[in-house]
Amino acid sequence: ETMQNLLQSVQEEHRADENNYKASYQWCNSVFNNRKQSEQRYASITSELQSKLNVQQAISKQLKDETDQLAQEIAEARQAVAQGQSLRQNEHGDYLNEQKGFAGMVTVLNKAVNVLSSSSNRNTLMSVTRSLQQIAAQSTVVSDDQRDQLAMFAQRAAEQTDTDDTIQQSQAVISVLKELMSRFQGNMANGSQQERS
């Protein structure tokens, strides 16, 4: 009977140990599975974050390239504007000089017409044509044809001996001078119109 009790006690202890082992095994297995799942989730999250980081880096590089391109285009546009302003200032300066030249020539021609209209002697005709030749030679608004015409009048004036011929020559010079004045005034008007547009 004592042996029977001892055997029964050993068997009960064996069953208790076995149950404890199974419970420990299940607990360890559960912890292992949970940790494995956590590691998989971590790896998945890390991969997703890395993918998003790569996308953001690509977008950032694209934006930087576009920013650099825009900065270059802005710099080129500013340079073009500066060149345009410089060109416009030069053109305006040329316009002012041209208008000044036209105005000066109109004034000179008007005075010459007044002088020839009031006095038609040979000396006056020669003096006026020579003065006009000198002014025309220095002017940038007088064409070569106009200079040649004034030179021809100066030569004819030097050859005149008859008063009637001198008067006719003076009238011819006056006619040409008025035509020149009209051209210069037209050029001034055209220049002003172009400057406004």
mmCIF file of C-alpha atoms in Angstrom:
data_model
loop_
_atom_site.group_PDB
_atom_site.id
_atom_site.type_symbol
_atom_site.label_atom_id
_atom_site.label_comp_id
_atom_site.label_asym_id
_atom_site.label_seq_id
_atom_site.Cartn_x
_atom_site.Cartn_y
_atom_site.Cartn_z
ATOM 1 C CA GLU A 1 0.000 0.000 0.000
ATOM 2 C CA THR A 2 2.829 2.397 0.772
ATOM 3 C CA MET A 3 4.380 1.632 -2.566
ATOM 4 C CA GLN A 4 1.085 2.227 -4.225
ATOM 5 C CA ASN A 5 0.774 5.622 -2.588
ATOM 6 C CA LEU A 6 4.327 6.522 -3.537
ATOM 7 C CA LEU A 7 3.722 5.555 -7.176
ATOM 8 C CA GLN A 8 0.551 7.551 -7.268
ATOM 9 C CA SER A 9 2.343 10.571 -5.800
ATOM 10 C CA VAL A 10 5.154 10.317 -8.370
ATOM 11 C CA GLN A 11 2.630 10.040 -11.216
ATOM 12 C CA GLU A 12 0.748 13.095 -9.975
ATOM 13 C CA GLU A 13 4.027 15.076 -9.768
ATOM 14 C CA HIS A 14 4.909 13.894 -13.261
ATOM 15 C CA ARG A 15 1.551 15.088 -14.626
ATOM 16 C CA ALA A 16 1.962 18.454 -12.842
ATOM 17 C CA ASP A 17 5.480 18.892 -14.243
ATOM 18 C CA GLU A 18 4.249 17.927 -17.683
ATOM 19 C CA ASN A 19 1.430 20.460 -17.481
ATOM 20 C CA ASN A 20 3.872 23.136 -16.274
ATOM 21 C CA TYR A 21 6.250 22.336 -19.141
ATOM 22 C CA LYS A 22 3.448 22.551 -21.701
ATOM 23 C CA ALA A 23 2.289 25.844 -20.266
ATOM 24 C CA SER A 24 5.861 27.223 -20.343
ATOM 25 C CA TYR A 25 6.341 25.981 -23.887
ATOM 26 C CA GLN A 26 3.107 27.584 -25.033
ATOM 27 C CA TRP A 27 4.032 30.847 -23.335
ATOM 28 C CA CYS A 28 7.508 30.849 -24.942
ATOM 29 C CA ASN A 29 6.029 29.924 -28.312
ATOM 30 C CA SER A 30 3.458 32.740 -28.027
ATOM 31 C CA VAL A 31 6.167 35.276 -27.069
ATOM 32 C CA PHE A 32 8.337 34.081 -29.973
ATOM 33 C CA ASN A 33 5.472 34.390 -32.465
ATOM 34 C CA ASN A 34 4.556 37.861 -31.190
ATOM 35 C CA ARG A 35 8.150 38.996 -31.464
ATOM 36 C CA LYS A 36 8.453 37.515 -34.943
ATOM 37 C CA GLN A 37 5.309 39.365 -36.036
ATOM 38 C CA SER A 38 6.653 42.583 -34.478
ATOM 39 C CA GLU A 39 9.924 42.183 -36.372
ATOM 40 C CA GLN A 40 8.018 41.608 -39.615
ATOM 41 C CA ARG A 41 5.886 44.710 -38.991
ATOM 42 C CA TYR A 42 9.031 46.692 -38.200
ATOM 43 C CA ALA A 43 10.714 45.472 -41.406
ATOM 44 C CA SER A 44 7.582 46.338 -43.406
ATOM 45 C CA ILE A 45 7.350 49.819 -41.845
ATOM 46 C CA THR A 46 11.091 50.374 -42.392
ATOM 47 C CA SER A 47 10.762 49.337 -46.047
ATOM 48 C CA GLU A 48 7.734 51.614 -46.521
ATOM 49 C CA LEU A 49 9.506 54.547 -44.886
ATOM 50 C CA GLN A 50 12.615 53.949 -46.992
ATOM 51 C CA SER A 51 10.465 53.908 -50.129
ATOM 52 C CA LYS A 52 8.782 57.170 -49.113
ATOM 53 C CA LEU A 53 12.184 58.670 -48.322
ATOM 54 C CA ASN A 54 13.442 57.702 -51.782
ATOM 55 C CA VAL A 55 10.384 59.326 -53.377
ATOM 56 C CA GLN A 56 10.844 62.497 -51.320
ATOM 57 C CA GLN A 57 14.530 62.642 -52.233
ATOM 58 C CA ALA A 58 13.658 62.259 -55.920
ATOM 59 C CA ILE A 59 11.032 65.022 -55.632
ATOM 60 C CA SER A 60 13.497 67.214 -53.740
ATOM 61 C CA LYS A 61 16.140 66.726 -56.449
ATOM 62 C CA GLN A 62 13.594 67.498 -59.167
ATOM 63 C CA LEU A 63 12.483 70.651 -57.338
ATOM 64 C CA LYS A 64 16.118 71.705 -56.864
ATOM 65 C CA ASP A 65 16.812 71.184 -60.574
ATOM 66 C CA GLU A 66 13.683 73.156 -61.493
ATOM 67 C CA THR A 67 14.640 75.906 -59.030
ATOM 68 C CA ASP A 68 18.134 76.106 -60.533
ATOM 69 C CA GLN A 69 16.621 76.255 -64.027
ATOM 70 C CA LEU A 70 14.191 79.006 -62.990
ATOM 71 C CA ALA A 71 17.011 80.936 -61.329
ATOM 72 C CA GLN A 72 19.024 80.702 -64.545
ATOM 73 C CA GLU A 73 16.033 81.817 -66.633
ATOM 74 C CA ILE A 74 15.393 84.725 -64.260
ATOM 75 C CA ALA A 75 19.051 85.767 -64.479
ATOM 76 C CA GLU A 76 18.905 85.584 -68.284
ATOM 77 C CA ALA A 77 15.643 87.551 -68.307
ATOM 78 C CA ARG A 78 17.150 90.228 -66.067
ATOM 79 C CA GLN A 79 20.201 90.407 -68.301
ATOM 80 C CA ALA A 80 17.951 90.728 -71.355
ATOM 81 C CA VAL A 81 15.964 93.495 -69.628
ATOM 82 C CA ALA A 82 19.184 95.311 -68.700
ATOM 83 C CA GLN A 83 20.457 95.008 -72.267
ATOM 84 C CA GLY A 84 17.094 96.216 -73.570
ATOM 85 C CA GLN A 85 17.162 99.197 -71.234
ATOM 86 C CA SER A 86 20.717 100.018 -72.254
ATOM 87 C CA LEU A 87 19.801 99.711 -75.925
ATOM 88 C CA ARG A 88 16.727 101.883 -75.380
ATOM 89 C CA GLN A 89 18.801 104.532 -73.614
ATOM 90 C CA ASN A 90 21.295 104.517 -76.484
ATOM 91 C CA GLU A 91 18.486 104.775 -79.020
ATOM 92 C CA HIS A 92 16.939 107.628 -77.040
ATOM 93 C CA GLY A 93 20.304 109.405 -76.937
ATOM 94 C CA ASP A 94 20.665 108.933 -80.701
ATOM 95 C CA TYR A 95 17.133 110.258 -81.156
ATOM 96 C CA LEU A 96 17.866 113.362 -79.078
ATOM 97 C CA ASN A 97 21.091 114.029 -80.987
ATOM 98 C CA GLU A 98 19.335 113.529 -84.314
ATOM 99 C CA GLN A 99 16.447 115.812 -83.325
ATOM 100 C CA LYS A 100 18.938 118.405 -82.119
ATOM 101 C CA GLY A 101 20.752 118.153 -85.452
ATOM 102 C CA PHE A 102 17.498 118.481 -87.411
ATOM 103 C CA ALA A 103 16.378 121.449 -85.315
ATOM 104 C CA GLY A 104 19.758 123.140 -85.733
ATOM 105 C CA MET A 105 19.701 122.652 -89.500
ATOM 106 C CA VAL A 106 16.126 123.967 -89.753
ATOM 107 C CA THR A 107 17.162 127.076 -87.819
ATOM 108 C CA VAL A 108 20.226 127.611 -90.023
ATOM 109 C CA LEU A 109 18.237 127.060 -93.228
ATOM 110 C CA ASN A 110 15.520 129.425 -92.062
ATOM 111 C CA LYS A 111 18.094 132.140 -91.358
ATOM 112 C CA ALA A 112 19.685 131.526 -94.748
ATOM 113 C CA VAL A 113 16.310 131.878 -96.472
ATOM 114 C CA ASN A 114 15.667 135.135 -94.622
ATOM 115 C CA VAL A 115 19.090 136.499 -95.580
ATOM 116 C CA LEU A 116 18.727 135.559 -99.259
ATOM 117 C CA SER A 117 15.177 136.894 -99.361
ATOM 118 C CA SER A 118 16.277 140.287 -98.049
ATOM 119 C CA SER A 119 19.471 140.595 -100.090
ATOM 120 C CA SER A 120 20.135 139.053 -103.508
ATOM 121 C CA ASN A 121 23.614 140.331 -104.305
ATOM 122 C CA ARG A 122 26.433 138.038 -105.357
ATOM 123 C CA ASN A 123 28.461 138.369 -102.137
ATOM 124 C CA THR A 124 25.475 137.468 -99.977
ATOM 125 C CA LEU A 125 24.709 134.430 -102.158
ATOM 126 C CA MET A 126 28.328 133.253 -101.991
ATOM 127 C CA SER A 127 28.559 133.841 -98.237
ATOM 128 C CA VAL A 128 25.329 131.961 -97.528
ATOM 129 C CA THR A 129 26.165 128.988 -99.759
ATOM 130 C CA ARG A 130 29.675 128.689 -98.282
ATOM 131 C CA SER A 131 28.339 128.855 -94.732
ATOM 132 C CA LEU A 132 25.756 126.210 -95.558
ATOM 133 C CA GLN A 133 28.478 124.026 -97.098
ATOM 134 C CA GLN A 134 30.578 124.233 -93.933
ATOM 135 C CA ILE A 135 27.615 123.445 -91.675
ATOM 136 C CA ALA A 136 26.438 120.607 -93.907
ATOM 137 C CA ALA A 137 29.943 119.094 -93.940
ATOM 138 C CA GLN A 138 29.856 118.799 -90.139
ATOM 139 C CA SER A 139 26.228 117.688 -89.844
ATOM 140 C CA THR A 140 25.228 114.027 -89.593
ATOM 141 C CA VAL A 141 21.668 114.722 -90.764
ATOM 142 C CA VAL A 142 22.625 116.115 -94.195
ATOM 143 C CA SER A 143 22.891 113.516 -96.954
ATOM 144 C CA ASP A 144 25.725 113.357 -99.497
ATOM 145 C CA ASP A 145 23.317 114.368 -102.285
ATOM 146 C CA GLN A 146 22.290 117.447 -100.325
ATOM 147 C CA ARG A 147 25.942 118.345 -99.723
ATOM 148 C CA ASP A 148 26.638 117.963 -103.448
ATOM 149 C CA GLN A 149 23.688 120.206 -104.266
ATOM 150 C CA LEU A 150 24.953 122.917 -101.916
ATOM 151 C CA ALA A 151 28.440 122.615 -103.431
ATOM 152 C CA MET A 152 26.956 123.056 -106.904
ATOM 153 C CA PHE A 153 25.115 126.199 -105.795
ATOM 154 C CA ALA A 154 28.320 127.572 -104.239
ATOM 155 C CA GLN A 155 30.179 126.986 -107.505
ATOM 156 C CA ARG A 156 27.436 128.665 -109.554
ATOM 157 C CA ALA A 157 27.359 131.597 -107.136
ATOM 158 C CA ALA A 158 31.103 132.084 -107.590
ATOM 159 C CA GLU A 159 30.650 132.104 -111.364
ATOM 160 C CA GLN A 160 27.754 134.610 -111.412
ATOM 161 C CA THR A 161 28.456 138.107 -112.725
ATOM 162 C CA ASP A 162 25.002 139.265 -113.776
ATOM 163 C CA THR A 163 22.575 140.615 -111.179
ATOM 164 C CA ASP A 164 19.579 138.920 -112.800
ATOM 165 C CA ASP A 165 21.415 135.626 -112.792
ATOM 166 C CA THR A 166 22.297 136.159 -109.125
ATOM 167 C CA ILE A 167 18.652 136.810 -108.273
ATOM 168 C CA GLN A 168 17.566 133.689 -110.146
ATOM 169 C CA GLN A 169 20.291 131.686 -108.460
ATOM 170 C CA SER A 170 19.256 133.051 -105.040
ATOM 171 C CA GLN A 171 15.664 132.109 -105.711
ATOM 172 C CA ALA A 172 16.749 128.620 -106.744
ATOM 173 C CA VAL A 173 18.815 128.293 -103.567
ATOM 174 C CA ILE A 174 15.883 129.511 -101.466
ATOM 175 C CA SER A 175 13.639 126.924 -103.127
ATOM 176 C CA VAL A 176 16.092 124.147 -102.354
ATOM 177 C CA LEU A 177 16.601 125.396 -98.793
ATOM 178 C CA LYS A 178 12.852 125.382 -98.195
ATOM 179 C CA GLU A 179 12.683 121.860 -99.560
ATOM 180 C CA LEU A 180 15.473 120.821 -97.193
ATOM 181 C CA MET A 181 13.698 122.488 -94.275
ATOM 182 C CA SER A 182 10.512 120.599 -95.143
ATOM 183 C CA ARG A 183 12.441 117.302 -95.248
ATOM 184 C CA PHE A 184 14.149 117.951 -91.934
ATOM 185 C CA GLN A 185 10.859 118.913 -90.297
ATOM 186 C CA GLY A 186 9.309 115.723 -91.688
ATOM 187 C CA ASN A 187 12.239 113.714 -90.347
ATOM 188 C CA MET A 188 11.772 115.326 -86.939
ATOM 189 C CA ALA A 189 8.073 114.458 -86.955
ATOM 190 C CA ASN A 190 8.798 110.867 -87.992
ATOM 191 C CA GLY A 191 11.484 110.560 -85.341
ATOM 192 C CA SER A 192 9.106 111.833 -82.659
ATOM 193 C CA GLN A 193 6.426 109.377 -83.749
ATOM 194 C CA GLN A 194 8.873 106.459 -83.667
ATOM 195 C CA GLU A 195 10.149 107.525 -80.271
ATOM 196 C CA ARG A 196 6.612 107.482 -78.836
ATOM 197 C CA SER A 197 5.795 104.041 -80.254
#
